[in-house]
Short mmCIF file of C-alpha atoms in Angstrom, two decimals:
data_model
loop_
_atom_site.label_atom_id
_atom_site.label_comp_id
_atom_site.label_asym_id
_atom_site.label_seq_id
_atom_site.Cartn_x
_atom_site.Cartn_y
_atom_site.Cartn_z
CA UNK N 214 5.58 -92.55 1.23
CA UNK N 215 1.73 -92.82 1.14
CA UNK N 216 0.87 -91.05 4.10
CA UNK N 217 2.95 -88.11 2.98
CA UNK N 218 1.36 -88.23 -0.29
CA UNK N 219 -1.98 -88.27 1.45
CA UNK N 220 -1.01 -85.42 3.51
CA UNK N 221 0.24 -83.27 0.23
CA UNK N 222 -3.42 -84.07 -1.14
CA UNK N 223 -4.73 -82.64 1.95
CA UNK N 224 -2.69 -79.93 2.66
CA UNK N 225 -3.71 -78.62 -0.93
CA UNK N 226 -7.97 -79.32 -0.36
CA UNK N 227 -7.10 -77.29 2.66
CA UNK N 228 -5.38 -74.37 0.51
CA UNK N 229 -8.19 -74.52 -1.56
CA UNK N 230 -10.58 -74.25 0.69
CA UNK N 231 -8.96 -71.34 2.33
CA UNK N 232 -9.12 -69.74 -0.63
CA UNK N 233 -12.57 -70.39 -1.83
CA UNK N 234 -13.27 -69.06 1.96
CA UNK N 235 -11.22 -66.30 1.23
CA UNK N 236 -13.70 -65.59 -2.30
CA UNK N 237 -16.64 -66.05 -0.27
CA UNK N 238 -15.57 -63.74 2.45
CA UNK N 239 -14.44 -61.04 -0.76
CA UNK N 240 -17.71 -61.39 -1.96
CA UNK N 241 -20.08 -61.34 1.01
CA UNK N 242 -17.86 -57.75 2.18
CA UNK N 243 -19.04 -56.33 -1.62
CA UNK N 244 -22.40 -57.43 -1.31
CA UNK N 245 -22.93 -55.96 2.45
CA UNK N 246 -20.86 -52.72 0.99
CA UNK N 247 -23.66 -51.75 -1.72
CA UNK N 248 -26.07 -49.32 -0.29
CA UNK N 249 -29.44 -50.31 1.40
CA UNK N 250 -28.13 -53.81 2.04
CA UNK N 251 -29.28 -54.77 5.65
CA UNK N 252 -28.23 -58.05 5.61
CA UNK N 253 -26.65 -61.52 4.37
CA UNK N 254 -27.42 -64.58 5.27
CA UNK N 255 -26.19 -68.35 3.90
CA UNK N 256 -27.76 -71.68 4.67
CA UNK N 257 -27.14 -74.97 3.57
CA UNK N 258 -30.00 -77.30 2.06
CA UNK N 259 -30.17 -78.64 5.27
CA UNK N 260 -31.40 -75.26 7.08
CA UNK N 261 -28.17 -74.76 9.26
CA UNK N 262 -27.43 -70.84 8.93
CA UNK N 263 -23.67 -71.04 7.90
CA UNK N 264 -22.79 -67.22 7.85
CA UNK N 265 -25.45 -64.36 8.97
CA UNK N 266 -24.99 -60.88 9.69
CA UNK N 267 -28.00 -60.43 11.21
CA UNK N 268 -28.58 -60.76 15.01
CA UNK N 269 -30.09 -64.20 16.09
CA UNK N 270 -33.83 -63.50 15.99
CA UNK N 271 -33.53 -62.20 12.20
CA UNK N 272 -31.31 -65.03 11.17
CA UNK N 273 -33.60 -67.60 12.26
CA UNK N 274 -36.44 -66.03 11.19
CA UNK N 275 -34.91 -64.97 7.20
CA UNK N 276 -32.89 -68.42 7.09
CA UNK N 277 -36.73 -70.54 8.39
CA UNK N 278 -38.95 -68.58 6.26
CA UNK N 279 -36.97 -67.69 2.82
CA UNK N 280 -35.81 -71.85 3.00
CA UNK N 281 -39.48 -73.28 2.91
CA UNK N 282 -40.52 -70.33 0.71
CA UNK N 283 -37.29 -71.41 -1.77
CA UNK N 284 -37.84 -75.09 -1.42
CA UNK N 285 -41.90 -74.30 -2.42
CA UNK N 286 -40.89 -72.10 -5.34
CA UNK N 287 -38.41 -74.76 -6.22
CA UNK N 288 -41.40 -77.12 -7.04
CA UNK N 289 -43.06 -74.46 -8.66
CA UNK N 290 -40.58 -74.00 -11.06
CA UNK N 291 -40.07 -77.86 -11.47
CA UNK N 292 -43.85 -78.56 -12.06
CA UNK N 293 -43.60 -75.98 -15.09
CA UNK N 294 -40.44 -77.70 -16.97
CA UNK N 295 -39.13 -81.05 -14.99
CA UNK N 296 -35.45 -80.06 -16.23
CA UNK N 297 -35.52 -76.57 -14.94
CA UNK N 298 -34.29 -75.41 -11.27
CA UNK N 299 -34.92 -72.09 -9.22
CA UNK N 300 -31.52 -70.11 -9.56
CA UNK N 301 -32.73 -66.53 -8.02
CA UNK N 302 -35.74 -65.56 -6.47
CA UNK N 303 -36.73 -62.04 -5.47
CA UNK N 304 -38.91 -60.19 -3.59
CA UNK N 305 -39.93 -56.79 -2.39
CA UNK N 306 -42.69 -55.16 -0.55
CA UNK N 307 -43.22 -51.93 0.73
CA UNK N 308 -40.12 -52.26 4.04
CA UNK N 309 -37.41 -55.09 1.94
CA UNK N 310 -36.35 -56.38 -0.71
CA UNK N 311 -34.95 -60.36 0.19
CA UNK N 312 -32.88 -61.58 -3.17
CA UNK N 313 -32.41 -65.14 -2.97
CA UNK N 314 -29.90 -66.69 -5.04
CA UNK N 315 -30.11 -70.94 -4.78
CA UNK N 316 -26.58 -72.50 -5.44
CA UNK N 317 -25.14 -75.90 -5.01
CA UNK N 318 -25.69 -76.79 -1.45
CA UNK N 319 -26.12 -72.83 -0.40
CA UNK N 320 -29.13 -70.68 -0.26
CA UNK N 321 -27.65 -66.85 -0.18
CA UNK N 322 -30.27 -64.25 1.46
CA UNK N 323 -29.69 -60.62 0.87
CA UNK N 324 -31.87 -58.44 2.33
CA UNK N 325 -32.43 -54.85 1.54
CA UNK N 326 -33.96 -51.78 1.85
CA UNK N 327 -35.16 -51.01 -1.62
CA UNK N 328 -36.03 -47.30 -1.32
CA UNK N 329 -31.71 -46.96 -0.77
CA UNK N 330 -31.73 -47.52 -4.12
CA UNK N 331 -34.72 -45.94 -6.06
CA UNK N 332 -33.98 -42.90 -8.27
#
């Protein structure tokens, strides 16, 4: 009777996760639907790239940069207030716009052209 037990627990993490990939998926489609965006990309806190649309080069490149620049800004924000954490960080120059957004465990890179945009 445990084991089955055990393996209803399971069975409904694994619906649940399905789901929340299902959400993710949802959401990452919207995002990469809105006009100018070039790319998504999501690492953990760990640096592995989880989900990229971007070919190799630019993944590795957006998901080593934009980490280390997060992580630095992350202290920034920490030296101000202790109790505070970076939630979104953005940036634009003259090519792209990269919007980072920090989460539990996930750093979400969107990268844009912001002239798409401009009125």
């Amino acid at each position: 009777m445990r084991n089955f037990h055990s393996f209803i627990s399971s069975s409904k993490d694994i619906a649940n996760s399905l789901k929340d990939l299902n959400e993710v998926e949802e959401t990452l489609n919207r995002i990469q639907a809105h006009k100018g965006v070039q790319g998504i990309v999501i690492v953990n806190h760990e640096g592995s790239v989880v989900k990229s649309t971007l070919d190799n080069i630019q993944t590795q490149q957006y998901s080593t940069l934009v980490t280390q620049l997060t992580a630095k800004a992350q202290n920034v924000v920490r030296d101000i207030d202790p109790e505070d954490n970076l939630t979104f960080l953005r940036l634009r120059s003259k090519k792209h716009e990269i919007m980072v957004a920090d989460t539990k465990g996930y750093i979400l890179i969107v990268i844009q052209n912001p002239h798409e945009h401009e009125y």
